[in-house]
Amino acid sequence: MTTASGTAQPARRPHRGLYRELYRGPVAPDLWRAGAHLATDGLAALAGLAVLLTLVLGICLLPVALTGLPVVLLAGRALHLLAAAERARHAATGGPELPAPPLPALSASAPLRSARALATDRGTRRQAGYFLALLPLSVLTNGGAVLAWALPLTLTALPAYWSRLPDGHAVLGPLTVDSTGTALLVALAAALTGFFLAPPAVRSLRALDTALARTLLAPPRDQQLTRRVEELTESRAQLVRAVEEERRRIERDLHDGAQQRLVALSMTLGRAVSRLRKSGDDDTRQIVEQARADARAAIAELRDLARGLHPPVLTDRGLEAALSAVAARSPVPVRLDVRAEPRPPAAVESVAYFVVSEALTNVAKHARARNAWVEIRRAGDRLTVTIGDDGRGGADPAGGSGLSGLAGRVAAVDGRLRVTSPAGGPTLIEVDVQCG
């Protein structure tokens, strides 16, 4: 193989990566994290067993004037806390980030209702099943990990102690070790076996442990989907409330401010037209009448904006035409590149429009930028919006700059907003929205 400069380079061999992975096996950080996780399986299993026994004790005491009810509630709460600790243990030792199931409603003021919620909660039953299954699994994982390392290490040290054994030799199945040469061969074979087989054995045991956690510690798929739907429903409800509040504010501001001034201007121009008609100055009258017509058109446009929260051109001609007007009004030069065919749904177009409008407003107010750019692309059922500027950077979504509101607006249509704004710039706002 030759490089662009013409110098020959040795060809890469695929098996080198495999060998390198095998050689680094015993010293790989993930292997030691897996070993630490397996070593603590027994402690987690014993803690879970203690909580489950307490829960059973409380259930057995329920017939005795409900004296076991507080024990049941405390044990149920402890079970959920212990399951949360297990999810944290898996994440801390290189395992998956497991989502937590929703907690049942437990209240000291309504113990019977809390006990019923605990008994009918799927997450509680699954977590109890996890700790029941973890007890025998911990015996397998702890024993397997010990054998995977201890047996090769013990045999590797065989040359140092074989002659001190009671019989003066060691018997390993059909093999009898009665000389230093034989002991060295056994030690070499044990070292190689441990080097190549112990790491995958430990990783396999960790994978088995992780599979159990994925199955019983995480909420089931249908529950995750239900929670996702609830989150989306709530975010959309928040958006509807925010839009309604914004619409009312805009209508009030326009009605009490700009609209009233335009109405007063139209009336003044009307009186001027009447006087010019009496004076016979037709040329000036036509100019004033045109100004009055423009004022009326501006009043109508403001009313449409207040009612619809977006300009009519967005509905009529799409994102490119609407954003061209926004870019033209921006005090910072804006390069606009819109390729969004076929047109996205109206809700997605509205979100993209207001994200760009608010972002360019922030650029003009805070960025001290010389240039800004907007790129919009549609690929399949995804619409991506990128707004950038060459300003001072340091934009913080939590700093009250309006970015948090944009994030909420994007989340309402199941989209994602990411802000990259290091000190000194440039600032990039990236939005990814599904059009389907």
Coordinates of C-alpha atoms in Angstrom, one line a residue:
M1 CA 0.0 0.0 0.0
T2 CA 1.3 3.5 -0.9
T3 CA 0.4 6.9 0.6
A4 CA -0.4 10.0 -1.4
S5 CA 3.3 11.0 -1.3
G6 CA 4.2 7.7 -3.0
T7 CA 6.0 6.1 -0.1
A8 CA 5.3 2.5 0.6
Q9 CA 3.4 1.6 3.7
P10 CA 3.1 -1.9 5.2
A11 CA -0.3 -3.4 4.6
R12 CA -2.5 -3.7 7.7
R13 CA -3.3 -7.2 8.7
P14 CA -6.7 -7.8 10.1
H15 CA -5.5 -10.3 12.7
R16 CA -3.3 -7.7 14.4
G17 CA -6.4 -6.1 16.0
L18 CA -7.5 -9.5 17.3
Y19 CA -4.1 -10.2 18.7
R20 CA -3.8 -6.8 20.3
E21 CA -7.2 -7.3 21.9
L22 CA -6.2 -10.7 23.3
Y23 CA -2.9 -9.4 24.6
R24 CA -4.6 -6.5 26.4
G25 CA -7.3 -8.7 27.9
P26 CA -6.0 -9.1 31.4
V27 CA -5.1 -5.4 31.8
A28 CA -8.2 -3.8 30.1
P29 CA -10.1 -1.4 32.5
D30 CA -13.5 -2.9 31.5
L31 CA -12.3 -6.3 32.6
W32 CA -11.5 -5.1 36.1
R33 CA -14.7 -3.2 36.3
A34 CA -16.6 -6.4 35.3
G35 CA -14.6 -8.3 38.0
A36 CA -15.4 -5.7 40.6
H37 CA -19.1 -5.9 39.7
L38 CA -19.2 -9.7 39.9
A39 CA -17.4 -9.5 43.3
T40 CA -20.2 -7.4 44.7
D41 CA -23.0 -9.5 43.3
G42 CA -23.2 -11.5 46.5
L43 CA -23.5 -8.5 48.7
A44 CA -26.3 -7.1 46.5
A45 CA -28.1 -10.5 46.6
L46 CA -27.9 -10.7 50.4
A47 CA -29.2 -7.2 50.8
G48 CA -32.1 -8.0 48.5
L49 CA -32.8 -11.2 50.4
A50 CA -32.9 -9.3 53.6
V51 CA -35.5 -6.8 52.2
L52 CA -37.6 -9.6 50.7
L53 CA -37.6 -11.5 54.0
T54 CA -38.7 -8.4 55.8
L55 CA -41.5 -7.9 53.2
V56 CA -42.7 -11.5 53.7
L57 CA -42.6 -11.0 57.5
G58 CA -44.8 -7.9 57.1
I59 CA -47.2 -9.8 54.9
C60 CA -47.4 -12.6 57.5
L61 CA -48.3 -10.1 60.2
L62 CA -51.0 -8.4 58.2
P63 CA -53.8 -10.7 59.6
V64 CA -52.8 -9.6 63.2
A65 CA -54.7 -6.4 63.3
L66 CA -52.7 -5.1 60.3
T67 CA -49.6 -4.7 62.5
G68 CA -47.5 -5.8 59.5
L69 CA -48.7 -2.9 57.3
P70 CA -46.0 -0.4 58.3
V71 CA -43.4 -3.2 57.8
V72 CA -44.7 -3.9 54.3
L73 CA -44.6 -0.2 53.3
L74 CA -41.1 0.2 54.7
A75 CA -39.9 -3.0 53.0
G76 CA -41.5 -1.9 49.7
R77 CA -39.8 1.4 49.8
A78 CA -36.5 -0.2 50.7
L79 CA -36.9 -2.6 47.7
H80 CA -37.2 0.4 45.3
L81 CA -34.2 2.1 46.9
L82 CA -32.1 -1.0 46.7
A83 CA -33.1 -1.5 43.0
A84 CA -32.1 2.1 42.3
A85 CA -28.7 1.4 44.0
E86 CA -28.4 -1.7 41.7
R87 CA -29.0 0.4 38.6
A88 CA -26.3 2.8 39.8
R89 CA -23.9 -0.1 40.5
H90 CA -24.4 -1.4 36.9
A91 CA -23.8 2.1 35.5
A92 CA -20.7 2.7 37.7
T93 CA -19.0 -0.5 36.6
G94 CA -19.4 0.1 32.9
G95 CA -22.8 -1.4 32.5
P96 CA -25.9 0.0 30.8
E97 CA -27.8 3.1 32.0
L98 CA -31.1 1.5 33.1
P99 CA -34.2 3.7 33.3
A100 CA -36.1 3.4 36.5
P101 CA -39.8 2.3 36.6
P102 CA -42.3 4.8 38.1
L103 CA -42.6 4.6 41.8
P104 CA -46.0 3.5 43.2
A105 CA -47.9 6.1 45.3
L106 CA -46.9 5.4 48.9
S107 CA -48.4 7.6 51.6
A108 CA -48.3 7.2 55.4
S109 CA -51.7 8.9 55.6
A110 CA -53.3 6.2 53.5
P111 CA -51.5 2.9 54.3
L112 CA -54.1 0.6 52.9
R113 CA -54.2 2.4 49.6
S114 CA -50.4 2.4 49.5
A115 CA -50.2 -1.3 50.3
R116 CA -52.6 -2.0 47.4
A117 CA -50.6 0.2 45.0
L118 CA -47.4 -1.7 46.1
A119 CA -49.0 -5.1 45.5
T120 CA -50.4 -4.2 42.1
D121 CA -47.2 -2.4 40.9
R122 CA -45.4 -4.3 38.1
G123 CA -42.1 -2.6 38.9
T124 CA -42.2 -3.8 42.5
R125 CA -42.9 -7.4 41.4
R126 CA -40.1 -7.3 38.7
Q127 CA -37.6 -5.9 41.2
A128 CA -38.5 -8.6 43.7
G129 CA -38.0 -11.2 41.0
Y130 CA -34.6 -9.7 40.2
F131 CA -33.3 -10.1 43.7
L132 CA -34.7 -13.6 43.9
A133 CA -32.9 -14.5 40.7
L134 CA -29.7 -12.7 41.7
L135 CA -29.1 -14.9 44.7
P136 CA -28.4 -18.1 42.7
L137 CA -26.8 -16.1 39.9
S138 CA -24.4 -14.5 42.3
V139 CA -23.2 -18.0 43.3
L140 CA -22.5 -18.7 39.7
T141 CA -20.8 -15.4 38.9
N142 CA -18.7 -15.3 42.1
G143 CA -17.7 -18.9 41.8
G144 CA -17.0 -18.6 38.0
A145 CA -14.9 -15.5 38.4
V146 CA -12.9 -17.0 41.2
L147 CA -12.3 -20.2 39.2
A148 CA -11.4 -18.2 36.1
W149 CA -8.6 -16.5 37.9
A150 CA -7.7 -18.6 40.9
L151 CA -7.2 -21.9 39.1
P152 CA -4.7 -20.6 36.5
L153 CA -2.8 -18.6 39.1
T154 CA -2.6 -21.5 41.5
L155 CA -1.2 -23.8 38.7
T156 CA 1.1 -21.0 37.5
A157 CA 2.8 -21.1 40.9
L158 CA 3.1 -24.9 40.9
P159 CA 6.9 -24.9 40.4
A160 CA 7.3 -23.1 43.8
Y161 CA 5.4 -25.6 45.9
W162 CA 5.0 -29.0 44.2
S163 CA 7.9 -30.6 46.1
R164 CA 6.4 -29.5 49.4
L165 CA 3.2 -31.3 49.0
P166 CA 2.5 -34.2 51.5
D167 CA 3.2 -36.9 48.8
G168 CA 6.1 -35.0 47.3
H169 CA 4.3 -34.7 44.0
A170 CA 1.0 -33.3 42.5
V171 CA -1.6 -35.3 40.7
L172 CA -3.6 -33.4 38.0
G173 CA -5.9 -35.9 36.6
P174 CA -3.9 -38.3 34.5
L175 CA -0.8 -36.1 34.9
T176 CA 1.6 -36.6 37.8
V177 CA 4.0 -33.6 38.5
D178 CA 7.1 -35.1 40.1
S179 CA 9.8 -32.9 38.6
T180 CA 10.6 -29.3 38.1
G181 CA 10.4 -29.6 34.3
T182 CA 6.9 -31.0 34.4
A183 CA 5.9 -28.3 36.9
L184 CA 7.2 -25.6 34.6
L185 CA 5.3 -27.0 31.6
V186 CA 2.1 -27.1 33.7
A187 CA 2.7 -23.6 34.9
L188 CA 3.3 -22.3 31.3
A189 CA 0.1 -24.0 30.1
A190 CA -1.9 -22.6 33.0
A191 CA -0.6 -19.1 32.4
L192 CA -1.5 -19.2 28.7
T193 CA -4.9 -20.6 29.5
G194 CA -5.6 -18.0 32.1
F195 CA -4.3 -15.2 29.8
F196 CA -6.6 -16.1 26.9
L197 CA -9.6 -17.7 28.6
A198 CA -10.1 -15.9 31.9
P199 CA -11.0 -12.5 30.4
P200 CA -13.7 -13.8 28.0
A201 CA -15.0 -16.0 30.9
V202 CA -15.4 -13.0 33.2
R203 CA -16.9 -10.9 30.5
S204 CA -19.4 -13.6 29.7
L205 CA -20.5 -13.8 33.4
R206 CA -20.9 -10.0 33.4
A207 CA -23.0 -10.2 30.3
L208 CA -25.2 -12.8 32.0
D209 CA -25.6 -10.4 35.0
T210 CA -26.4 -7.5 32.7
A211 CA -29.0 -9.5 30.8
L212 CA -30.8 -10.2 34.1
A213 CA -30.7 -6.5 35.0
R214 CA -32.0 -5.4 31.6
T215 CA -34.9 -7.9 31.9
L216 CA -36.1 -7.1 35.4
L217 CA -34.6 -3.8 36.7
A218 CA -35.7 -1.7 33.7
P219 CA -39.3 -1.1 33.0
P220 CA -40.9 -3.2 30.3
R221 CA -41.1 -1.9 26.8
D222 CA -44.8 -1.1 26.9
Q223 CA -44.3 0.9 30.1
Q224 CA -41.5 2.9 28.6
L225 CA -43.6 3.7 25.6
T226 CA -46.5 4.7 27.8
R227 CA -44.2 7.0 29.8
R228 CA -42.9 8.5 26.5
V229 CA -46.4 9.2 25.3
E230 CA -47.2 10.9 28.6
E231 CA -44.1 13.1 28.4
L232 CA -45.0 14.0 24.8
T233 CA -48.6 14.8 25.8
E234 CA -47.4 17.0 28.6
S235 CA -44.9 18.8 26.5
R236 CA -47.5 19.5 23.8
A237 CA -49.9 20.7 26.5
Q238 CA -47.3 23.1 27.8
L239 CA -46.7 24.3 24.2
V240 CA -50.4 24.9 23.7
R241 CA -50.6 26.9 26.9
A242 CA -47.5 28.9 26.1
V243 CA -48.8 29.7 22.6
E244 CA -52.1 30.8 23.9
E245 CA -50.5 33.1 26.5
E246 CA -48.2 34.5 23.8
R247 CA -51.1 35.0 21.4
R248 CA -53.0 36.9 24.1
R249 CA -50.0 39.0 25.0
I250 CA -49.3 39.9 21.3
E251 CA -52.9 40.7 20.7
R252 CA -53.0 43.0 23.7
D253 CA -49.7 44.7 22.8
L254 CA -50.7 45.2 19.2
H255 CA -54.1 46.4 20.1
D256 CA -53.0 48.9 22.7
G257 CA -49.8 50.0 20.9
A258 CA -49.0 49.7 17.2
Q259 CA -52.5 49.0 16.0
Q260 CA -53.9 52.0 17.8
R261 CA -51.2 54.2 16.4
L262 CA -51.9 53.0 12.9
V263 CA -55.6 53.5 13.3
A264 CA -54.9 57.1 14.5
L265 CA -52.6 57.6 11.5
S266 CA -55.2 56.3 9.1
M267 CA -57.8 58.7 10.6
T268 CA -55.4 61.6 10.3
L269 CA -54.6 60.7 6.7
G270 CA -58.4 60.6 6.0
R271 CA -58.8 64.1 7.3
A272 CA -55.9 65.2 5.1
V273 CA -57.5 63.6 2.1
S274 CA -60.7 65.6 2.7
R275 CA -58.9 68.9 2.9
L276 CA -56.9 68.1 -0.2
R277 CA -60.0 67.2 -2.1
K278 CA -61.5 70.7 -1.1
S279 CA -58.3 72.5 -2.1
G280 CA -58.2 70.7 -5.5
D281 CA -54.6 69.4 -5.1
D282 CA -55.2 66.0 -6.7
D283 CA -51.6 65.0 -7.0
T284 CA -50.9 65.3 -3.3
R285 CA -54.3 63.8 -2.5
Q286 CA -53.4 60.6 -4.4
I287 CA -50.2 60.3 -2.5
V288 CA -51.9 60.7 0.8
E289 CA -54.7 58.2 -0.2
Q290 CA -52.0 55.6 -1.0
A291 CA -50.4 56.2 2.4
R292 CA -53.8 55.7 4.0
A293 CA -54.3 52.4 2.1
D294 CA -50.8 51.2 3.2
A295 CA -51.7 52.0 6.8
R296 CA -54.9 50.0 6.5
A297 CA -53.0 47.1 5.0
A298 CA -50.6 47.2 7.9
I299 CA -53.5 47.1 10.4
A300 CA -54.8 44.0 8.6
E301 CA -51.4 42.3 8.6
L302 CA -51.0 43.0 12.3
R303 CA -54.4 41.5 13.0
D304 CA -53.5 38.4 11.0
L305 CA -50.2 38.1 12.9
A306 CA -52.0 38.3 16.3
R307 CA -54.6 35.7 15.3
G308 CA -52.3 33.2 13.7
L309 CA -48.9 33.7 15.5
H310 CA -47.2 33.5 12.2
P311 CA -47.2 35.6 9.0
P312 CA -49.5 34.6 6.2
V313 CA -46.5 34.2 3.8
L314 CA -45.4 31.2 5.9
T315 CA -48.7 29.4 5.1
D316 CA -48.9 30.6 1.5
R317 CA -45.3 30.3 0.3
G318 CA -43.4 28.2 2.9
L319 CA -40.3 28.6 5.0
E320 CA -38.0 30.1 2.4
A321 CA -40.2 33.1 1.6
A322 CA -41.1 33.7 5.3
L323 CA -37.5 33.5 6.5
S324 CA -36.3 35.7 3.6
A325 CA -38.3 38.5 5.1
V326 CA -36.9 37.7 8.6
A327 CA -33.3 37.7 7.2
A328 CA -33.9 41.0 5.4
R329 CA -35.1 42.7 8.6
S330 CA -32.1 41.4 10.6
P331 CA -29.4 44.1 11.3
V332 CA -26.8 41.3 11.0
P333 CA -26.2 40.0 7.5
V334 CA -27.7 36.6 7.1
R335 CA -27.0 33.9 4.5
L336 CA -30.1 31.8 4.0
D337 CA -30.1 28.4 2.4
V338 CA -33.4 26.5 2.6
R339 CA -34.0 23.1 0.9
A340 CA -37.1 21.7 2.5
E341 CA -39.0 19.9 -0.3
P342 CA -41.6 18.5 0.0
R343 CA -43.0 21.0 2.5
P344 CA -43.0 19.8 6.1
P345 CA -46.3 19.8 8.1
A346 CA -47.6 23.2 9.2
A347 CA -46.6 22.5 12.9
V348 CA -43.0 21.7 11.9
E349 CA -42.8 24.7 9.6
S350 CA -44.1 26.9 12.5
V351 CA -41.5 25.6 14.9
A352 CA -38.7 26.0 12.4
Y353 CA -39.8 29.6 11.6
F354 CA -39.9 30.7 15.2
V355 CA -36.7 28.9 16.1
V356 CA -34.9 30.8 13.3
S357 CA -36.6 34.1 14.2
E358 CA -35.8 33.9 17.9
A359 CA -32.2 32.8 17.2
L360 CA -31.6 35.7 14.8
T361 CA -33.1 38.1 17.4
N362 CA -30.6 36.7 20.0
V363 CA -27.8 37.1 17.5
A364 CA -28.7 40.8 16.9
K365 CA -29.1 41.5 20.7
H366 CA -26.3 39.5 22.3
A367 CA -23.8 37.9 19.9
R368 CA -21.9 41.0 18.5
A369 CA -21.7 39.1 15.3
R370 CA -20.7 40.3 11.9
N371 CA -22.4 37.5 10.0
A372 CA -25.0 34.8 10.5
W373 CA -26.2 31.8 8.5
V374 CA -29.2 29.6 8.4
E375 CA -29.3 26.2 6.7
I376 CA -32.5 24.1 6.5
R377 CA -32.5 20.6 5.0
R378 CA -35.1 17.9 4.7
A379 CA -34.0 14.3 4.3
G380 CA -36.8 11.8 4.3
D381 CA -38.9 12.4 7.3
R382 CA -36.3 14.5 9.2
L383 CA -35.9 18.3 9.0
T384 CA -32.7 19.8 10.3
V385 CA -32.3 23.5 11.0
T386 CA -28.8 25.0 11.7
I387 CA -28.4 28.6 12.8
G388 CA -24.8 29.9 13.3
D389 CA -23.0 33.2 13.9
D390 CA -19.4 34.4 14.2
G391 CA -20.1 36.3 17.4
R392 CA -18.6 36.1 20.9
G393 CA -20.2 32.8 21.9
G394 CA -21.0 31.9 25.4
A395 CA -24.8 31.4 24.8
D396 CA -26.3 29.4 27.7
P397 CA -29.7 27.8 27.4
A398 CA -30.2 28.2 31.2
G399 CA -29.2 31.8 31.2
G400 CA -32.6 33.3 30.2
S401 CA -31.6 34.1 26.6
G402 CA -34.7 32.6 25.1
L403 CA -33.0 29.3 24.2
S404 CA -34.8 27.4 26.9
G405 CA -38.1 28.5 25.4
L406 CA -36.9 27.3 22.0
A407 CA -36.0 23.9 23.4
G408 CA -39.5 23.6 24.8
R409 CA -41.0 24.5 21.5
V410 CA -38.9 22.0 19.7
A411 CA -39.6 19.2 22.2
A412 CA -43.3 19.8 21.7
V413 CA -42.9 18.3 18.2
D414 CA -40.6 15.5 19.4
G415 CA -37.5 17.2 18.2
R416 CA -34.1 17.9 19.6
L417 CA -32.2 21.2 20.0
R418 CA -28.5 21.3 20.7
V419 CA -26.5 24.5 21.4
T420 CA -22.7 24.7 20.9
S421 CA -21.4 28.0 21.9
P422 CA -17.8 28.1 23.3
A423 CA -16.4 31.4 24.6
G424 CA -15.2 33.3 21.6
G425 CA -17.6 31.6 19.2
P426 CA -18.9 30.5 16.9
T427 CA -22.4 29.7 18.1
L428 CA -24.3 26.9 16.5
I429 CA -27.9 26.0 17.2
E430 CA -28.9 22.7 15.7
V431 CA -32.5 21.4 15.5
D432 CA -33.6 18.0 14.4
V433 CA -37.4 17.5 13.9
Q434 CA -39.4 14.6 12.5
C435 CA -41.7 15.6 9.7
G436 CA -43.8 12.4 9.7

